[in-house]
Short mmCIF file of C-alpha atoms and ligand atoms in Angstrom, two decimals:
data_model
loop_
_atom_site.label_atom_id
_atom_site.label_comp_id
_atom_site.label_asym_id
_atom_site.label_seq_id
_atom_site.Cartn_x
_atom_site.Cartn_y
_atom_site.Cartn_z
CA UNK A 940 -52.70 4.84 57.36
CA UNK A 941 -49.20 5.18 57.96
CA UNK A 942 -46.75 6.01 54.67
CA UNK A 943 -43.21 5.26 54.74
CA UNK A 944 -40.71 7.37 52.36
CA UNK A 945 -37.23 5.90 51.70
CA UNK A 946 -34.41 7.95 51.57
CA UNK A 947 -31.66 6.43 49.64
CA UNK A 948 -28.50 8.96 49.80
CA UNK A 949 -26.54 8.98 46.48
CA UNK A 950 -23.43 10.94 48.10
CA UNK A 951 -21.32 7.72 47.97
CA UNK A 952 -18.03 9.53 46.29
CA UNK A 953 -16.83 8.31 42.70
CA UNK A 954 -13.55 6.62 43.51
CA UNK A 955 -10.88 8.69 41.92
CA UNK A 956 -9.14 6.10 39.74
CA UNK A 957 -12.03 5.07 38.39
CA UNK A 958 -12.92 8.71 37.24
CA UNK A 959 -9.09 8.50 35.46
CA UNK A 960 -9.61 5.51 34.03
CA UNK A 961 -12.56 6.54 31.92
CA UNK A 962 -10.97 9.75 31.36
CA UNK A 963 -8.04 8.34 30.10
CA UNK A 964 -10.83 5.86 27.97
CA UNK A 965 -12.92 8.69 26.53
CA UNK A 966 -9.05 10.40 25.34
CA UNK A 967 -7.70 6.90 23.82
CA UNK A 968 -11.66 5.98 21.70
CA UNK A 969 -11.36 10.02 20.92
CA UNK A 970 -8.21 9.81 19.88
CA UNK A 971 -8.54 6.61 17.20
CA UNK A 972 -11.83 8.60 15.91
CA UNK A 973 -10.06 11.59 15.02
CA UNK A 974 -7.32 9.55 13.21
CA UNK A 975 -9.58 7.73 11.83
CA UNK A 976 -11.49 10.46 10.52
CA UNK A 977 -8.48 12.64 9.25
CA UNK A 978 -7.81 9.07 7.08
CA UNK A 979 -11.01 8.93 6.06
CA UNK A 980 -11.06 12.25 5.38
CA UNK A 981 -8.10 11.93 2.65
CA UNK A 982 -9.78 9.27 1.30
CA UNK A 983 -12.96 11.29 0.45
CA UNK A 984 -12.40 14.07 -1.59
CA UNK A 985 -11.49 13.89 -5.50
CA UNK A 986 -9.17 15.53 -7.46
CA UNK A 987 -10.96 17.92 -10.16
CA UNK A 988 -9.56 16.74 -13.63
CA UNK A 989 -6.68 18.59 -15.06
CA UNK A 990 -5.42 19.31 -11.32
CA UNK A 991 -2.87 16.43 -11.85
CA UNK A 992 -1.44 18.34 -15.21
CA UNK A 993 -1.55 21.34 -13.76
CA UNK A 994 0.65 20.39 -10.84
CA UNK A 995 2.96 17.65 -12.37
CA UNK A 996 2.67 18.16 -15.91
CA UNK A 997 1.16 16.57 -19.26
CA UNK A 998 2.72 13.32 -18.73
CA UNK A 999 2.84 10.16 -17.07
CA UNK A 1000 5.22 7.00 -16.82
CA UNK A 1001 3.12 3.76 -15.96
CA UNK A 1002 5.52 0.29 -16.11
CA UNK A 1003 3.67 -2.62 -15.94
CA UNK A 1004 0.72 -1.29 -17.86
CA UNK A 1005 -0.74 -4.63 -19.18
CA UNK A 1006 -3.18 -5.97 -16.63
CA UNK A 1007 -4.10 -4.91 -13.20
CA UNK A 1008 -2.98 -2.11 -10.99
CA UNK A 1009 -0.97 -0.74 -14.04
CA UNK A 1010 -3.45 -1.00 -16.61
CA UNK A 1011 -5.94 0.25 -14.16
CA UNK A 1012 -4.33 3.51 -13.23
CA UNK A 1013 -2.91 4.14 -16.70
CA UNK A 1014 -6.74 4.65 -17.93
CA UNK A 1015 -7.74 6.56 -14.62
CA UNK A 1016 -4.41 9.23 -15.47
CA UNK A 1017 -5.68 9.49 -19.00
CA UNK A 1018 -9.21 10.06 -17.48
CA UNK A 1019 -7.16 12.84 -15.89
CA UNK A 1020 -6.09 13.99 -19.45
CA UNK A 1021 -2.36 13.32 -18.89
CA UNK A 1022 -0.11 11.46 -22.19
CA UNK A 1023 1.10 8.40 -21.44
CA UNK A 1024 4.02 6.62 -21.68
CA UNK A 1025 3.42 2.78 -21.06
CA UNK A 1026 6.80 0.79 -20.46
CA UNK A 1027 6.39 -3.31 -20.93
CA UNK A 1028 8.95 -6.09 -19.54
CA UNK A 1029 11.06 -5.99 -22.56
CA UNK A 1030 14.45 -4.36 -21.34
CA UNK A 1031 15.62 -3.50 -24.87
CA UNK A 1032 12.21 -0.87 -25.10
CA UNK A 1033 12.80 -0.12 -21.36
CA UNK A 1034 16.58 1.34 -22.43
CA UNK A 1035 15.39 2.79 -25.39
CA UNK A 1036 12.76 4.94 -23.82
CA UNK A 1037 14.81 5.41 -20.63
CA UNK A 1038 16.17 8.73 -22.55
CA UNK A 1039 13.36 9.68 -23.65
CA UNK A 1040 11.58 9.69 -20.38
CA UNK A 1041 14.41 11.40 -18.89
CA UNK A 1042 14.27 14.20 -21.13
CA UNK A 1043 10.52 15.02 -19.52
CA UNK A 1044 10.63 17.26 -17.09
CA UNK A 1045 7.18 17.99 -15.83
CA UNK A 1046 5.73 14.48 -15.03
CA UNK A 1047 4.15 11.49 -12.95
CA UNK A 1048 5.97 7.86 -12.45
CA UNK A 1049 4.09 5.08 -11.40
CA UNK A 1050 6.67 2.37 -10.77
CA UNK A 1051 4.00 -0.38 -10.64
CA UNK A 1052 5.48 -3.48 -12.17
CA UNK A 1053 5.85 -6.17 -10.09
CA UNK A 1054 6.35 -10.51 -9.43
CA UNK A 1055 5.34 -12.15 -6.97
CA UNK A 1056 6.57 -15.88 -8.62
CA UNK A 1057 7.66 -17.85 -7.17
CA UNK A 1058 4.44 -17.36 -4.58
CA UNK A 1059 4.40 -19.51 -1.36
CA UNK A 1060 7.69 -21.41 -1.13
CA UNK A 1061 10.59 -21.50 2.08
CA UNK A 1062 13.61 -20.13 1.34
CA UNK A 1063 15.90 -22.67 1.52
CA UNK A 1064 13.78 -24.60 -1.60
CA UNK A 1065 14.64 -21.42 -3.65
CA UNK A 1066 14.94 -21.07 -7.37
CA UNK A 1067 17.36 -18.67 -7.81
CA UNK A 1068 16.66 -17.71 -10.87
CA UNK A 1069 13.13 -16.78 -9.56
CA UNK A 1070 14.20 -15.26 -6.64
CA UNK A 1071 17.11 -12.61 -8.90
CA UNK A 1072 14.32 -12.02 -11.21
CA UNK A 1073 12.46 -10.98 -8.38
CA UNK A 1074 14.50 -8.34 -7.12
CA UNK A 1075 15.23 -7.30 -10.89
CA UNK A 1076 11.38 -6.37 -11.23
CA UNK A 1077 10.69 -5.51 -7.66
CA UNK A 1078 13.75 -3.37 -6.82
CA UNK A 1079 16.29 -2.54 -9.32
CA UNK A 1080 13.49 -1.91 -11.95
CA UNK A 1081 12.10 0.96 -9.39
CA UNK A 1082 15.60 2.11 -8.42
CA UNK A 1083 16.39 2.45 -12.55
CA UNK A 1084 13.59 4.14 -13.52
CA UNK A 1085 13.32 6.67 -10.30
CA UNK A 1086 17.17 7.29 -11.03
CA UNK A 1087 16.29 7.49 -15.03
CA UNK A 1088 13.62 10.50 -14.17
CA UNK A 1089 14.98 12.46 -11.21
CA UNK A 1090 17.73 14.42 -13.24
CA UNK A 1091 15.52 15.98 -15.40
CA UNK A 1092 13.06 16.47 -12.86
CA UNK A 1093 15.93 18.67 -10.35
CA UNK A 1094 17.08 20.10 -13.61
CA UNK A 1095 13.96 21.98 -14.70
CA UNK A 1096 13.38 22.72 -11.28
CA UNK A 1097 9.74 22.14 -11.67
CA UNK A 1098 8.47 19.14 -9.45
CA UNK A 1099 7.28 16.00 -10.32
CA UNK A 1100 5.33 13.10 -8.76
CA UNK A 1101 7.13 9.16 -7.89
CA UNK A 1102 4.53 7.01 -6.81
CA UNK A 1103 6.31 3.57 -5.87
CA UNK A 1104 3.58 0.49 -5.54
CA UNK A 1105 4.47 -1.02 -2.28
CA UNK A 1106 2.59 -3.48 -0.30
CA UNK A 1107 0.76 -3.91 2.90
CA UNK A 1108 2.36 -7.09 2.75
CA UNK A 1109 5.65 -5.24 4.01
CA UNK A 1110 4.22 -2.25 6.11
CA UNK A 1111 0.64 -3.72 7.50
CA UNK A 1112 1.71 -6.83 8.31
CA UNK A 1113 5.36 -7.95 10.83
CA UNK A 1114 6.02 -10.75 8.35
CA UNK A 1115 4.47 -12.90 5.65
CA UNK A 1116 5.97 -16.72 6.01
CA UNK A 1117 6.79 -18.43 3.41
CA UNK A 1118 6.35 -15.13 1.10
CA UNK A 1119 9.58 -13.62 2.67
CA UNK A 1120 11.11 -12.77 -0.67
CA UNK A 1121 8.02 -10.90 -1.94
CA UNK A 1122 7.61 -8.59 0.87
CA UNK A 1123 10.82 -8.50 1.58
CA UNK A 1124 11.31 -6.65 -2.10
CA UNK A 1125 8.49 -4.47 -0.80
CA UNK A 1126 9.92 -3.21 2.53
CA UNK A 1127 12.86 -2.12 0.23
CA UNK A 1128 10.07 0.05 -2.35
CA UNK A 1129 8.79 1.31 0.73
CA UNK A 1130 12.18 2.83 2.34
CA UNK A 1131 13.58 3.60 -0.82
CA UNK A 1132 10.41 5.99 -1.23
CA UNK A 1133 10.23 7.46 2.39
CA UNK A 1134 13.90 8.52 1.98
CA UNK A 1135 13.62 10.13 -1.43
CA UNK A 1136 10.44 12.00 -0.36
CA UNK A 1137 12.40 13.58 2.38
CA UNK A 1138 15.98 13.73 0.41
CA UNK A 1139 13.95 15.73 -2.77
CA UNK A 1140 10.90 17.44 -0.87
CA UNK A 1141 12.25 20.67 -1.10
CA UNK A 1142 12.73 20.32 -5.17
CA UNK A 1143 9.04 20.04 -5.38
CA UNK A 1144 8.93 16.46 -6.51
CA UNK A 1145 6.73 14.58 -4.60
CA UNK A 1146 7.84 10.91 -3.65
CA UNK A 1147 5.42 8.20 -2.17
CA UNK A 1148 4.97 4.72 -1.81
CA UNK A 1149 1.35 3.24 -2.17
CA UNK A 1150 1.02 0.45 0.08
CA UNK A 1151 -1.87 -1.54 -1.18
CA UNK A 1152 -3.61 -4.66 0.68
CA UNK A 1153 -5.56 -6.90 -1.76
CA UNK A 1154 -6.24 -5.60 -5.40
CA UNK A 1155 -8.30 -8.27 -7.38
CA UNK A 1156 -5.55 -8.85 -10.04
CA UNK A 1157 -3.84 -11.81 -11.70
CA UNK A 1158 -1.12 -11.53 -8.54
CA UNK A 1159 -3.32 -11.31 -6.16
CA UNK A 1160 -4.22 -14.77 -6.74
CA UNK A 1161 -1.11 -16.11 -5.17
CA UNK A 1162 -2.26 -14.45 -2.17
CA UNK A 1163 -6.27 -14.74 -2.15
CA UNK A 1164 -5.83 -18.51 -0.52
CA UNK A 1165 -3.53 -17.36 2.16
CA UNK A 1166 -5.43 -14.57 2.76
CA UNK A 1167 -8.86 -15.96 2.42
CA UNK A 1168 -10.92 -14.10 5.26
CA UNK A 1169 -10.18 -10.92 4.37
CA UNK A 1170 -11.83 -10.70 0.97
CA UNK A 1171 -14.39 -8.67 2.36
CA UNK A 1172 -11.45 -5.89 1.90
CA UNK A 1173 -10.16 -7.02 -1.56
CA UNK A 1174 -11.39 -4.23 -4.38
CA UNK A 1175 -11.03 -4.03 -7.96
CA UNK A 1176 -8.12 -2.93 -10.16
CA UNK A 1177 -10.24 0.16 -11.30
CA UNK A 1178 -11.57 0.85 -7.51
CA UNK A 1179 -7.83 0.71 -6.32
CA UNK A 1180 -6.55 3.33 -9.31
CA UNK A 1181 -9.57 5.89 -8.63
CA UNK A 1182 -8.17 5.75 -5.38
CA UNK A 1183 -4.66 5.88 -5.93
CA UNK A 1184 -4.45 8.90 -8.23
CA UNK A 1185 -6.75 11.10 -6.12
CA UNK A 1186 -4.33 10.09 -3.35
CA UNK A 1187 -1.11 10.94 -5.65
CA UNK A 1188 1.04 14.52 -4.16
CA UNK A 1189 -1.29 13.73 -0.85
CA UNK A 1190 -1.04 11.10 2.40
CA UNK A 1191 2.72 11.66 3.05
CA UNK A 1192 5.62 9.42 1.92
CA UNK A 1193 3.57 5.90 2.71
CA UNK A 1194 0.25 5.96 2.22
CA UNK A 1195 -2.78 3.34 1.52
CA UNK A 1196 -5.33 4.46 -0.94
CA UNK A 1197 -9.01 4.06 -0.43
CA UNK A 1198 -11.56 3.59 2.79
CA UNK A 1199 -11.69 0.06 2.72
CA UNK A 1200 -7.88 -0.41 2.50
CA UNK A 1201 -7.15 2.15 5.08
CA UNK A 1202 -9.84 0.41 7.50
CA UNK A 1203 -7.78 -2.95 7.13
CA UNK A 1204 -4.94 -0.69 8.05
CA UNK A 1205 -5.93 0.77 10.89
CA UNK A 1206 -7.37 -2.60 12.20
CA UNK A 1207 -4.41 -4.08 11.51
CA UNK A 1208 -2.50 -2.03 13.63
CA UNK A 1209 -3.97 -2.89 16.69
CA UNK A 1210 -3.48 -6.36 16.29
CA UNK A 1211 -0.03 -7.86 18.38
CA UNK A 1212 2.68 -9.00 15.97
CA UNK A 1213 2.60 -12.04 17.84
CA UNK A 1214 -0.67 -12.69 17.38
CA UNK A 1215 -0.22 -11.83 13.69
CA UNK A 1216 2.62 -13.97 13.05
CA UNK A 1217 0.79 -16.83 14.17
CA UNK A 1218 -2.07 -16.20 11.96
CA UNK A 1219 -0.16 -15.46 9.08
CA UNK A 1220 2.01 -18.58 9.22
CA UNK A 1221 -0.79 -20.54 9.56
CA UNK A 1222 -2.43 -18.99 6.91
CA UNK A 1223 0.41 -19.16 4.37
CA UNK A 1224 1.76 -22.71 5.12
CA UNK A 1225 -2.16 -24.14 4.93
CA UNK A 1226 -1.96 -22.53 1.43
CA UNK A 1227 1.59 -24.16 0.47
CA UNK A 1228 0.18 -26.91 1.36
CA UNK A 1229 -2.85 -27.14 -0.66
CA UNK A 1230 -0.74 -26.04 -3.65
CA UNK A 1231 1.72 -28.49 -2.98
CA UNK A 1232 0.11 -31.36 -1.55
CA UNK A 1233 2.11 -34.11 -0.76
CA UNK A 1234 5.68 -32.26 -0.90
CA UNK A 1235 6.37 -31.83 2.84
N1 LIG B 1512 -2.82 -7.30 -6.38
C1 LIG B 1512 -2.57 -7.07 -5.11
O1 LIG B 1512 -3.28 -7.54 -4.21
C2 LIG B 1512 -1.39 -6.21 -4.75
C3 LIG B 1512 -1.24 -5.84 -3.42
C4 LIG B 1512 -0.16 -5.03 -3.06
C5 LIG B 1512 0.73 -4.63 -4.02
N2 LIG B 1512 0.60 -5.02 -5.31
C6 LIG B 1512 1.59 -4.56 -6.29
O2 LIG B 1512 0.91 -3.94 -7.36
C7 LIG B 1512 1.74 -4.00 -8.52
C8 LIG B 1512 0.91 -4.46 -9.71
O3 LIG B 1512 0.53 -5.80 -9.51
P1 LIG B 1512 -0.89 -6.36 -9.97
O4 LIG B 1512 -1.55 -6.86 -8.76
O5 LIG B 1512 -1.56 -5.41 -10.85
O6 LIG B 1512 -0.38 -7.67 -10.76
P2 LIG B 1512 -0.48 -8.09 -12.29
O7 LIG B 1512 -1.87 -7.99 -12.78
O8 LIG B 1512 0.22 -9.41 -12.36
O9 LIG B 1512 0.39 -6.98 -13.05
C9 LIG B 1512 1.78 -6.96 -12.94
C10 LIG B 1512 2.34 -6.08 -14.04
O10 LIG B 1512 3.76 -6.09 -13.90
C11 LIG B 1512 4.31 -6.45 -15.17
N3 LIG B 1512 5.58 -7.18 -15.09
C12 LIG B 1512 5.79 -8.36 -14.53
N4 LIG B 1512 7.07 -8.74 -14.73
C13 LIG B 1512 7.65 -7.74 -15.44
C14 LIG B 1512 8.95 -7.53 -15.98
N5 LIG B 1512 9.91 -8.46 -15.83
N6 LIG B 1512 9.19 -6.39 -16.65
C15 LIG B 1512 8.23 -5.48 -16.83
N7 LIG B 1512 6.97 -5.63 -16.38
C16 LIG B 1512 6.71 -6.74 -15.70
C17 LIG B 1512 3.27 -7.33 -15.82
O11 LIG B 1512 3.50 -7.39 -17.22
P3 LIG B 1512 3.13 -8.72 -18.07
O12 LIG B 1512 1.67 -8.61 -18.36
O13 LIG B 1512 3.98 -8.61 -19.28
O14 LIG B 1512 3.46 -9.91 -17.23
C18 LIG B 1512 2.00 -6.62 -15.43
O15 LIG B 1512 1.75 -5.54 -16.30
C19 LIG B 1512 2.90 -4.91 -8.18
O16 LIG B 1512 4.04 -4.13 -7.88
C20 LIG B 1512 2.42 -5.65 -6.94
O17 LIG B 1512 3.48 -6.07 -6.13
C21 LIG B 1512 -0.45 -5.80 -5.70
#
């Protein structure tokens, strides 16, 4: 019986671009993994307790200390065995401690106190008021208290740590409609810091600005509506603060603390701003509008 063999001949060549383009592929997916990683990386390891007095001192400066963020890492730097010094909204205590916090030279501030009232409104309905206080809590109140500590810090010549709470809001994100103010305060936290970390690296003190997305706090709840999707990526006060002090003197002048956070980040980044924008002004005017049904 006859047999027949068929010969099929593979030398068809591999067309050169198409050699480049998954080349070029491999480099861009290898590329994202290794940034990835190195994030991922920073989020990871812990800070042995008593590193963070050994390097910045016994103390620590927490504002807004009463719920949330604040409160949050205020127990997770006494976990770390640092003395704290908790400053509340009244301005009269603010000023009267203002000296005494200057006069410590080895020592953390967390400038975490922070408004985000009057929540989803357009700027041309503004209340004022709301708006000055605003900037009083969310910028002048940082600027004050940086300016209060940095003498004694230079002074003593012995470092410190800044750690300004920012916002994703201002450096994840192009815009947030209809929360302009709010992250509008932030983008100012976040430059202020970036500058200062460069203008007093080479004193030792260590300025940084923490750029959180969504912490499950009382402030958060303006936001949660707007936001709703992502709450797969919202974490708890005391989640956020374990995070946040291992990540304080490390990550650079911005950074975001923990994996979750810093996955939303890195997503986030490869989204258009257009494509953004549209999503977050649809977002935040469906949430007006449920808050303020019937006013437009
Ligand atoms: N939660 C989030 O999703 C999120 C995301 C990104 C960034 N952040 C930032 O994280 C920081 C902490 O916010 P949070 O989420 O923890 O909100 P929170 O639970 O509302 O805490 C805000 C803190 O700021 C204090 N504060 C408000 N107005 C003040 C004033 N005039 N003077 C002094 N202290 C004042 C509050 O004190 P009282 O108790 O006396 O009001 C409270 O201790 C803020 O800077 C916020 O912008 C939060």
């Amino acid at each position: 019986m006859a047999s027949h063999v068929l010969l099929i001949r593979q030398d068809i060549a591999t067309p050169w671009w198409f050699i480049l383009r998954a080349f070029v592929g491999a480099a861009y997916v290898g590329f994202v993994a290794l940034r990835l990683l190195a994030y991922l990386w920073l989020c990871l390891p812990r800070m042995p307790k008593g590193d963070l007095r050994r390097r910045y001192g016994e103390w620590a400066v927490v504002t807004g200390p009463t719920s949330g963020i604040g409160r949050a890492m205020a127990l997770e730097l006494a976990r770390h065995g640092l003395n704290l010094v908790l400053v509340g909204r009244d301005p009269a205590i603010l000023r009267q401690i203002s000296d005494t916090i200057a006069s410590l030279s080895e020592l953390i501030v967390v400038n975490n106190a922070g408004v985000a009232e009057p929540g989803a409104v357009y700027l041309h309905e503004a209340d004022v008021e709301a708006w000055a206080r605003m900037v009083r809590v969310n910028v002048s109140a940082v600027t004050e208290v940086t300016a209060a500590v940095l003498p004694g810090m230079v002074a003593r010549g012995r470092g410190g740590a800044v750690v300004n709470i920012g916002s994703a809001a201002s450096e994840s994100i192009p815009s947030l409609p209809v929360y302009t103010m709010y992250s509008s305060t932030k983008r100012y936290v976040a430059q202020f810091s970036r500058s200062l970390h460069v203008e007093y690296a080479s004193k030792g003190i260590h300025v940084q600005c923490q750029a959180p997305f969504l912490v499950d706090t009382r402030l958060m709840f303006r936001f949660e509506e707007a936001a709703g999707g992502v709450s797969l990526f919202t974490v708890t006060p005391d989640a956020y603060a374990r995070a946040a002090v291992a990540w304080i003197g490390r990550g650079g002048a911005l950074c975001t603390p923990g994996v979750r956070h810093q996955l939303l980040r890195r997503m986030a980044a490869d989204v258009p701003d257009s494509v953004h924008d549209w999503i977050l002004l649809h977002l935040t005017t469906w949430n007006r509008k449920r808050r303020f049904s019937g006013s437009e």
